[in-house]
Amino acid sequence: MRIAVVGTGYVGLVSGACFAEMGVDVTCVDIDEAKIEGLKNGVIPIYEPGLKDIVVRNHQANRLQFTTSLVSVINDMDIIFIAVGTPSGDDGDADLSYVWNVTNTIADSINKSLLIVTKSTVPIGTTHEIKDRIEKRLEERKMSHIKFDIASNPEFLKEGAAVEDFMSPDRVVVGVESENSKEIMTRLYRPFLLNNFRVIFMDILSSEMTKYASNAMLATRISFMNDIANLCELTGADVNMVRHGIGSDSRIGKNFLYPGCGYGGSCFPKDVRAIIKVAEKIGYEMKLLKAVDEVNNNQKQILFQKLSDFFDGNISGKTVAVWGLSFKPGTDDVRDAPSLELINSLLEAQANVRVYDPAAMGEARKELGDKLFYAKDIYDAANNSDALIVPTEWKEFRLPNWEILKKIMKTHLVIDGRNIYSRKELTGFGFEYMGIGQ
Ligand SMILES: NC(=O)c1ccc[n+]([C@@H]2O[C@H](COP(=O)([O-])OP(=O)(O)OC[C@H]3O[C@@H](n4cnc5c(N)ncnc54)[C@H](O)[C@@H]3O)[C@@H](O)[C@H]2O)c1
């Protein structure tokens, strides 16, 4: 079986490498020449545990190739996966321009039957529109005799554990409209699920919807807990206790009940907005998800608000250490990260900002430029600071040496955006501690 994965980002590169690991001949395609050149030389463009190993090994074994030219490989393939980005457009709608670029390339060059699969997260109906566009172009090319199939196979991997998730998925969702594509997708995923075949087949529209509904549900749990956390602060309750109390109910479960400083990343914010737009276009209002988005936008301001309240609004000239820039631990991805909003607010308020992140300093610098100090470690960041703020709970931040921090910080204030520290311990060391919802 030969497959091309178009778009070599977090999803495309991981999918391509993992398919190759199962013995499939994979060609990863990307328009970014530097990325493809780097990959040919074993340079992995993203931070993702375990990825480098399988990319290099499978490339050396000739099962994983890299190219910038989809046209040159398309007619050697059995399956084309579309895994390009679908970012938020200005109005919250998914920007499908990358998907249409790939569609046009396929439509202009396809001359044999193959299976085209959307792996990107796309609004409901997009996979069918891809088919319509290609068929129309084939008609113009007087090649309507070329028959091809479409399928939807949304991806559920988590950055930071992407290889593990792809190799052992909870389930694989596949939307198909023919027995033939069902068979092909079964063959492709069987090696990943030998002991317990967990591919859920459905129609294409339901498959596209499943991806949005899944992210929307997870985002809803987070915003719900953030709302409860804020109310805990106002009433004197402790959200840590409340979380234990409700999570022990088997109907609710313990996962995704952590309050914090808002969800970020390349998926939840944009997917919640995109599904709101999908509904709006057909005259339906997603009231709950609008509230989820609003709660999250407010929550992203909460760390700055706490700092501002502590200093009675006088932040100008204060030095603030920020530990953690990526939207969550284990990744270098800073897209829509709460840290960016915090830092921009700090800079606007004319604070001096000193940051440290184990993996995301490079990506953050692309977004924030040189208006802040990029420290070499957590202590360097905290040096001479008036406050320490933690928006991302990297493991190496969890047990720092508080005695050193006590000596090097000017004001002993810790604002914990992920509730990873104990108030009792920190007050014992002489720090003022602020968590979320406690
Ligand atoms: N990142 C995640 O954790 C995650 C998880 C599940 C689903 N998704 C979805 O998967 C899709 C991809 O996300 P990502 O995070 O991997 O994106 P990404 O931005 O990391 O990668 C996209 C890649 O596509 C390339 N590209 C753009 N246009 C192209 C073209 N015409 N031909 C070839 N390559 C092209 C870009 O250069 C880039 O390398 C999105 O729809 C996203 O919502 C992402």
Coordinates of C-alpha atoms and ligand atoms in Angstrom, one line a residue:
M1 CA 0.0 0.0 0.0
R2 CA 1.4 3.4 -0.9
I3 CA 0.1 6.6 0.7
A4 CA 0.9 10.3 0.5
V5 CA 0.2 12.5 3.5
V6 CA -0.1 16.1 2.4
G7 CA 0.9 18.6 5.1
T8 CA 3.8 17.6 7.3
G9 CA 2.9 19.3 10.6
Y10 CA 2.0 17.9 14.0
V11 CA -0.7 15.6 12.5
G12 CA 0.8 14.9 9.0
L13 CA 4.3 14.0 10.2
V14 CA 3.2 11.9 13.1
S15 CA 0.6 10.0 10.9
G16 CA 3.1 9.5 8.1
A17 CA 5.8 8.3 10.3
C18 CA 3.5 5.9 12.2
F19 CA 2.0 4.4 9.0
A20 CA 5.6 3.8 7.8
E21 CA 6.4 2.2 11.1
M22 CA 3.7 -0.4 10.2
G23 CA 5.4 -1.2 6.9
V24 CA 3.5 1.1 4.6
D25 CA 5.3 3.1 1.9
V26 CA 4.6 6.7 2.8
T27 CA 5.5 10.0 1.1
C28 CA 5.1 13.1 3.3
V29 CA 4.4 16.2 1.2
D30 CA 4.7 19.8 2.3
I31 CA 5.0 23.2 0.5
D32 CA 7.6 24.3 3.1
E33 CA 10.9 23.6 1.3
A34 CA 13.0 24.2 4.4
K35 CA 10.9 21.7 6.4
I36 CA 11.2 19.0 3.7
E37 CA 14.9 19.6 3.3
G38 CA 15.4 19.4 7.0
L39 CA 13.4 16.2 7.3
K40 CA 15.5 14.5 4.6
N41 CA 18.4 15.2 6.8
G42 CA 16.8 14.0 10.0
V43 CA 15.8 17.5 11.4
I44 CA 12.4 17.2 13.0
P45 CA 10.6 20.6 12.8
I46 CA 8.5 20.1 15.9
Y47 CA 9.1 18.9 19.5
E48 CA 7.2 15.7 19.9
P49 CA 8.5 12.9 22.2
G50 CA 9.6 9.7 20.3
L51 CA 9.0 11.2 16.8
K52 CA 12.6 11.7 15.7
D53 CA 13.4 8.0 16.2
I54 CA 10.7 6.7 14.0
V55 CA 11.1 9.4 11.3
V56 CA 14.8 8.7 11.0
R57 CA 14.5 4.9 11.1
N58 CA 11.8 4.7 8.5
H59 CA 13.5 7.3 6.3
Q60 CA 16.6 5.2 6.4
A61 CA 14.6 2.1 5.5
N62 CA 13.1 3.9 2.5
R63 CA 9.6 3.6 3.8
L64 CA 9.2 7.3 4.5
Q65 CA 10.0 9.8 1.8
F66 CA 9.7 13.6 1.8
T67 CA 8.8 15.9 -1.1
T68 CA 7.5 19.3 -1.9
S69 CA 5.8 18.0 -5.1
L70 CA 2.4 16.3 -4.7
V71 CA 2.0 16.3 -8.5
S72 CA 5.1 14.2 -9.0
V73 CA 3.9 11.4 -6.7
I74 CA 0.1 11.5 -6.8
N75 CA -0.5 8.9 -9.5
D76 CA 1.8 6.4 -7.7
M77 CA -0.4 6.4 -4.6
D78 CA -3.4 4.4 -3.4
I79 CA -4.4 6.9 -0.7
I80 CA -3.9 10.6 -0.3
F81 CA -4.4 12.0 3.2
I82 CA -5.0 15.7 3.5
A83 CA -3.5 16.9 6.7
V84 CA -2.9 20.6 6.1
G85 CA -3.9 23.3 8.7
T86 CA -7.4 24.6 9.0
P87 CA -6.8 27.7 11.2
S88 CA -9.5 30.1 12.3
G89 CA -10.3 32.8 9.8
D90 CA -11.0 36.4 11.0
D91 CA -14.7 35.7 11.7
G92 CA -14.0 32.4 13.5
D93 CA -14.9 30.3 10.4
A94 CA -12.3 27.6 9.5
D95 CA -10.0 28.9 6.9
L96 CA -10.0 26.2 4.2
S97 CA -7.6 27.8 1.8
Y98 CA -4.9 25.2 2.4
V99 CA -7.4 22.4 1.8
W100 CA -8.6 24.0 -1.4
N101 CA -5.0 24.4 -2.6
V102 CA -4.4 20.7 -2.2
T103 CA -7.8 19.9 -3.7
N104 CA -6.9 21.9 -6.8
T105 CA -3.5 20.2 -7.2
I106 CA -5.2 16.8 -6.9
A107 CA -8.0 17.8 -9.4
D108 CA -5.4 19.1 -11.9
S109 CA -3.2 16.0 -11.8
I110 CA -5.1 12.9 -10.8
N111 CA -5.3 10.4 -13.7
K112 CA -6.0 7.1 -11.8
S113 CA -8.5 5.9 -9.2
L114 CA -7.4 6.5 -5.6
L115 CA -8.8 7.2 -2.2
I116 CA -8.7 10.8 -0.9
V117 CA -9.0 11.1 2.9
T118 CA -9.5 14.3 5.0
K119 CA -7.5 14.0 8.2
S120 CA -7.5 17.7 8.8
T121 CA -10.4 18.9 11.0
V122 CA -12.9 20.3 8.5
P123 CA -16.4 21.7 8.7
I124 CA -19.2 19.3 8.1
G125 CA -19.6 18.9 4.3
T126 CA -16.1 19.7 3.3
T127 CA -15.1 16.2 2.3
H128 CA -18.1 16.1 -0.1
E129 CA -17.2 19.5 -1.4
I130 CA -13.6 18.2 -2.2
K131 CA -15.2 15.5 -4.2
D132 CA -17.5 17.9 -6.1
R133 CA -14.6 20.2 -6.9
I134 CA -12.4 17.3 -8.2
E135 CA -15.2 15.9 -10.3
K136 CA -15.9 19.3 -11.8
R137 CA -12.3 19.7 -12.8
L138 CA -12.1 16.2 -14.2
E139 CA -15.1 17.0 -16.4
E140 CA -13.3 20.1 -17.6
R141 CA -10.2 17.9 -18.3
K142 CA -12.5 15.5 -20.2
M143 CA -11.5 12.8 -17.8
S144 CA -14.8 12.0 -16.1
H145 CA -14.0 8.3 -16.5
I146 CA -11.5 8.6 -13.6
K147 CA -13.3 7.3 -10.5
F148 CA -12.0 8.1 -7.1
D149 CA -13.3 7.6 -3.5
I150 CA -13.4 10.0 -0.5
A151 CA -13.3 9.3 3.2
S152 CA -13.1 11.3 6.4
N153 CA -10.6 10.2 9.1
P154 CA -10.3 12.9 11.7
E155 CA -7.3 12.8 14.0
F156 CA -7.6 12.7 17.8
L157 CA -3.9 12.6 18.8
K158 CA -2.7 14.9 21.6
E159 CA 0.4 17.0 21.1
G160 CA 3.0 15.9 23.6
A161 CA 1.8 12.2 23.4
A162 CA 1.1 12.2 19.6
V163 CA 3.2 9.1 18.7
E164 CA 1.8 7.1 21.5
D165 CA -1.8 8.2 20.7
F166 CA -1.4 7.4 17.0
M167 CA 0.2 4.0 17.7
S168 CA -2.5 3.0 20.3
P169 CA -5.6 5.1 19.7
D170 CA -8.6 4.9 21.9
R171 CA -10.5 4.5 18.7
V172 CA -10.3 5.5 15.1
V173 CA -13.2 7.3 13.4
V174 CA -13.7 6.8 9.7
G175 CA -16.4 8.2 7.5
V176 CA -16.9 6.3 4.2
E177 CA -19.4 6.1 1.4
S178 CA -18.3 2.8 -0.2
E179 CA -17.4 -0.8 0.8
N180 CA -14.2 -0.5 -1.1
S181 CA -12.9 2.5 1.0
K182 CA -14.1 0.8 4.1
E183 CA -11.9 -2.2 3.2
I184 CA -8.9 -0.1 2.4
M185 CA -9.2 1.8 5.7
T186 CA -9.7 -1.4 7.6
R187 CA -6.5 -2.8 6.1
L188 CA -4.6 0.3 6.9
Y189 CA -5.6 0.5 10.6
R190 CA -5.7 -3.2 11.4
P191 CA -2.0 -3.3 12.4
F192 CA -2.5 -0.6 15.0
L193 CA -5.4 -2.4 16.6
L194 CA -4.6 -6.1 16.2
N195 CA -5.9 -7.1 19.6
N196 CA -9.0 -5.1 19.7
F197 CA -10.2 -3.5 16.4
R198 CA -11.6 -0.2 17.4
V199 CA -12.3 1.5 14.1
I200 CA -15.8 3.1 14.1
F201 CA -17.2 3.4 10.6
M202 CA -19.9 5.9 9.9
D203 CA -21.0 8.2 7.2
I204 CA -18.7 11.1 6.2
L205 CA -20.8 13.9 7.6
S206 CA -21.1 12.2 11.0
S207 CA -17.3 11.6 11.0
E208 CA -16.6 15.2 10.4
M209 CA -19.0 16.2 13.1
T210 CA -17.6 13.7 15.6
K211 CA -14.2 15.5 15.6
Y212 CA -15.8 18.9 16.3
A213 CA -18.2 17.5 18.9
S214 CA -15.3 15.7 20.6
N215 CA -13.2 18.9 21.0
A216 CA -16.3 21.0 21.8
M217 CA -17.2 18.5 24.6
L218 CA -13.6 18.7 26.1
A219 CA -13.5 22.5 25.8
T220 CA -16.9 22.6 27.6
R221 CA -15.7 20.6 30.5
I222 CA -12.7 23.0 30.9
S223 CA -14.8 26.1 30.7
F224 CA -17.4 24.6 33.1
M225 CA -14.6 23.9 35.6
N226 CA -13.2 27.4 35.2
D227 CA -16.6 28.9 35.8
I228 CA -17.0 26.8 38.9
A229 CA -13.5 27.7 40.0
N230 CA -14.3 31.4 39.8
L231 CA -17.4 30.9 41.8
C232 CA -15.4 28.9 44.4
E233 CA -13.1 31.9 44.8
L234 CA -16.1 34.2 45.4
T235 CA -17.8 31.9 47.9
G236 CA -14.8 30.5 49.8
A237 CA -15.0 27.0 48.4
D238 CA -11.9 25.1 47.2
V239 CA -12.2 23.9 43.6
N240 CA -9.6 21.2 44.3
M241 CA -12.0 19.6 46.8
V242 CA -14.9 20.1 44.5
R243 CA -13.1 18.5 41.6
H244 CA -12.4 15.4 43.7
G245 CA -16.0 15.3 44.9
I246 CA -17.6 15.4 41.5
G247 CA -14.9 13.4 39.6
S248 CA -15.5 10.5 41.9
D249 CA -19.0 10.1 40.4
S250 CA -18.6 7.5 37.7
R251 CA -21.1 9.3 35.5
I252 CA -18.8 12.3 35.5
G253 CA -15.3 10.8 35.7
K254 CA -12.0 12.5 36.7
N255 CA -10.6 13.6 33.3
F256 CA -10.7 17.1 32.0
L257 CA -11.9 18.6 35.3
Y258 CA -8.9 20.8 35.9
P259 CA -9.5 24.5 36.2
G260 CA -6.7 26.8 35.0
C261 CA -6.0 29.9 33.0
G262 CA -7.9 28.8 29.9
Y263 CA -7.5 26.3 27.1
G264 CA -5.3 27.1 24.1
G265 CA -3.5 25.3 21.4
S266 CA -4.2 24.8 17.7
C267 CA -7.5 22.9 18.2
F268 CA -9.9 23.7 21.0
P269 CA -10.3 27.4 20.4
K270 CA -10.5 27.2 16.7
D271 CA -12.7 24.2 16.6
V272 CA -15.2 25.6 19.1
R273 CA -15.4 28.8 17.0
A274 CA -15.7 26.8 13.7
I275 CA -18.6 24.7 14.9
I276 CA -20.4 27.8 16.1
K277 CA -19.9 29.2 12.5
V278 CA -21.1 25.9 10.9
A279 CA -24.3 26.2 12.9
E280 CA -24.7 29.9 12.3
K281 CA -24.5 29.4 8.5
I282 CA -27.5 27.1 8.6
G283 CA -29.5 29.3 11.0
Y284 CA -28.8 27.5 14.3
E285 CA -27.3 29.1 17.4
M286 CA -24.9 27.0 19.5
K287 CA -25.6 28.9 22.7
L288 CA -23.7 26.6 25.0
L289 CA -20.5 26.7 22.9
K290 CA -20.7 30.5 22.6
A291 CA -20.6 30.6 26.4
V292 CA -17.7 28.1 26.5
D293 CA -15.7 30.3 24.2
E294 CA -16.6 33.5 26.2
V295 CA -15.7 31.9 29.5
N296 CA -12.4 30.8 28.0
N297 CA -11.5 34.2 26.7
N298 CA -12.2 35.8 30.1
Q299 CA -10.2 33.0 31.8
K300 CA -7.1 33.8 29.8
Q301 CA -7.0 37.2 31.5
I302 CA -7.3 35.8 35.0
L303 CA -3.5 35.6 35.8
F304 CA -2.9 39.2 34.7
Q305 CA -6.0 40.3 36.7
K306 CA -4.7 38.6 39.9
L307 CA -1.3 40.3 39.4
S308 CA -2.9 43.6 38.8
D309 CA -5.1 43.3 41.8
F310 CA -2.1 42.4 44.0
F311 CA -0.2 45.5 42.9
D312 CA -3.4 47.8 42.9
G313 CA -3.1 48.2 39.2
N314 CA 0.5 49.5 39.3
I315 CA 2.4 47.0 37.1
S316 CA 4.5 49.4 35.2
G317 CA 8.2 48.8 35.9
K318 CA 7.6 45.5 37.8
T319 CA 9.6 42.5 36.8
V320 CA 7.5 39.4 36.2
A321 CA 8.8 35.9 35.6
V322 CA 6.7 33.5 33.5
W323 CA 7.3 29.8 33.6
G324 CA 5.8 27.9 30.6
L325 CA 5.0 29.3 27.2
S326 CA 3.5 26.3 25.3
F327 CA -0.2 25.9 25.5
K328 CA 0.4 22.7 27.5
P329 CA 3.4 20.7 28.7
G330 CA 5.2 18.3 26.3
T331 CA 4.9 20.5 23.2
D332 CA 6.6 23.5 21.6
D333 CA 3.2 24.7 20.2
V334 CA 2.3 28.2 21.4
R335 CA -0.8 28.7 19.1
D336 CA -3.5 30.4 21.1
A337 CA -1.5 29.7 24.3
P338 CA -2.8 31.5 27.5
S339 CA 0.9 32.6 28.1
L340 CA 0.9 34.8 25.0
E341 CA -2.2 36.7 26.1
L342 CA -0.7 37.1 29.6
I343 CA 2.7 38.3 28.3
N344 CA 1.1 40.8 25.8
S345 CA -1.0 42.2 28.7
L346 CA 2.2 42.5 30.8
L347 CA 4.1 44.2 28.1
E348 CA 1.2 46.6 27.5
A349 CA 1.2 47.5 31.2
Q350 CA 5.0 48.1 30.8
A351 CA 6.2 45.3 33.0
N352 CA 9.6 43.7 32.4
V353 CA 9.0 40.1 31.4
R354 CA 11.4 37.2 31.9
V355 CA 10.3 33.9 30.4
Y356 CA 11.4 30.3 30.4
D357 CA 10.0 27.2 28.7
P358 CA 11.8 23.8 28.2
A359 CA 10.7 23.5 24.5
A360 CA 8.8 26.5 23.3
M361 CA 11.2 29.4 23.5
G362 CA 11.9 29.4 19.7
E363 CA 8.2 29.3 18.8
A364 CA 7.4 32.0 21.4
R365 CA 10.1 34.2 20.1
K366 CA 8.5 34.1 16.6
E367 CA 5.3 35.4 18.2
L368 CA 6.6 37.8 20.8
G369 CA 9.9 39.1 19.4
D370 CA 12.6 40.6 21.5
K371 CA 10.5 42.7 23.8
L372 CA 11.2 40.3 26.7
F373 CA 14.0 38.4 28.3
Y374 CA 14.4 34.7 27.3
A375 CA 16.0 33.1 30.4
K376 CA 18.2 30.0 30.4
D377 CA 16.3 28.2 33.2
I378 CA 13.6 28.8 35.8
Y379 CA 15.9 30.5 38.3
D380 CA 17.3 32.8 35.6
A381 CA 13.7 33.8 34.8
A382 CA 12.8 34.4 38.4
N383 CA 15.9 36.4 39.2
N384 CA 15.0 39.8 40.8
S385 CA 11.3 39.4 39.9
D386 CA 8.3 40.9 41.6
A387 CA 6.1 37.9 40.8
L388 CA 6.3 34.4 39.4
I389 CA 3.4 33.3 37.2
V390 CA 3.0 29.7 35.9
P391 CA 0.7 29.4 32.9
T392 CA 1.9 25.9 31.9
E393 CA 2.5 22.9 34.2
W394 CA 5.7 21.4 32.8
K395 CA 6.9 18.6 35.2
E396 CA 10.2 20.4 35.8
F397 CA 8.3 23.3 37.4
R398 CA 6.6 21.2 40.0
L399 CA 9.2 21.0 42.7
P400 CA 11.5 23.9 42.4
N401 CA 13.9 25.0 45.2
W402 CA 11.8 27.5 47.0
E403 CA 14.7 28.5 49.2
I404 CA 16.7 29.7 46.2
L405 CA 13.6 31.4 44.8
K406 CA 13.0 33.2 48.1
K407 CA 16.5 34.6 47.9
I408 CA 16.5 35.7 44.3
M409 CA 13.0 37.1 44.0
K410 CA 12.3 40.7 45.0
T411 CA 8.7 40.2 45.9
H412 CA 7.6 36.8 47.0
L413 CA 4.4 36.3 45.0
V414 CA 3.5 33.1 43.1
I415 CA 0.5 33.0 40.8
D416 CA -0.2 29.4 39.9
G417 CA -2.3 29.1 36.8
R418 CA -2.5 25.3 36.9
N419 CA -2.9 24.6 40.7
I420 CA 0.3 22.6 40.8
Y421 CA 1.6 24.0 44.1
S422 CA 0.5 23.7 47.7
R423 CA -0.6 26.9 49.4
K424 CA 0.5 25.5 52.7
E425 CA 4.0 24.7 51.5
L426 CA 4.5 28.1 49.8
T427 CA 3.2 30.2 52.6
G428 CA 5.5 28.1 54.8
F429 CA 8.4 29.3 52.7
G430 CA 7.1 32.9 53.1
F431 CA 5.5 33.3 49.7
E432 CA 2.2 35.0 48.9
Y433 CA 0.3 32.3 46.9
M434 CA -2.6 32.6 44.5
G435 CA -4.1 29.6 42.7
I436 CA -7.2 29.2 40.6
G437 CA -10.5 28.6 42.4
Q438 CA -9.0 28.2 45.9
Ligands
LIG1 N1 -2.1 19.7 16.2 C1 -3.0 18.8 16.7 O1 -2.8 18.4 17.9 C2 -4.1 18.3 16.0 C3 -4.8 17.2 16.5 C4 -5.9 16.7 15.7 C5 -6.3 17.3 14.6 N2 -5.6 18.4 14.1 C6 -6.0 19.0 12.8 O2 -5.1 18.5 11.8 C7 -4.8 19.5 10.8 C8 -3.4 19.9 10.8 O3 -3.0 20.4 12.0 P1 -1.4 20.6 12.4 O4 -1.4 21.0 13.8 O5 -0.7 19.3 12.0 O6 -1.0 21.8 11.4 P2 0.4 22.3 11.1 O7 0.2 23.8 10.9 O8 1.4 21.9 12.2 O9 0.9 21.7 9.8 C9 0.2 22.0 8.5 C10 1.3 21.8 7.4 O10 0.6 21.8 6.2 C11 1.5 22.4 5.3 N3 0.8 22.9 4.1 C12 0.0 24.0 3.9 N4 -0.5 24.0 2.7 C13 0.0 23.0 2.0 C14 -0.1 22.5 0.7 N5 -0.9 23.1 -0.2 N6 0.6 21.4 0.3 C15 1.3 20.7 1.2 N7 1.5 21.1 2.5 C16 0.8 22.2 2.9 C17 2.2 23.5 6.1 O11 3.4 24.0 5.5 C18 2.4 22.8 7.4 O12 3.6 22.2 7.5 C19 -5.7 20.7 11.3 O13 -6.9 20.7 10.6 C20 -5.9 20.5 12.8 O14 -7.1 21.1 13.2 C21 -4.5 18.9 14.8

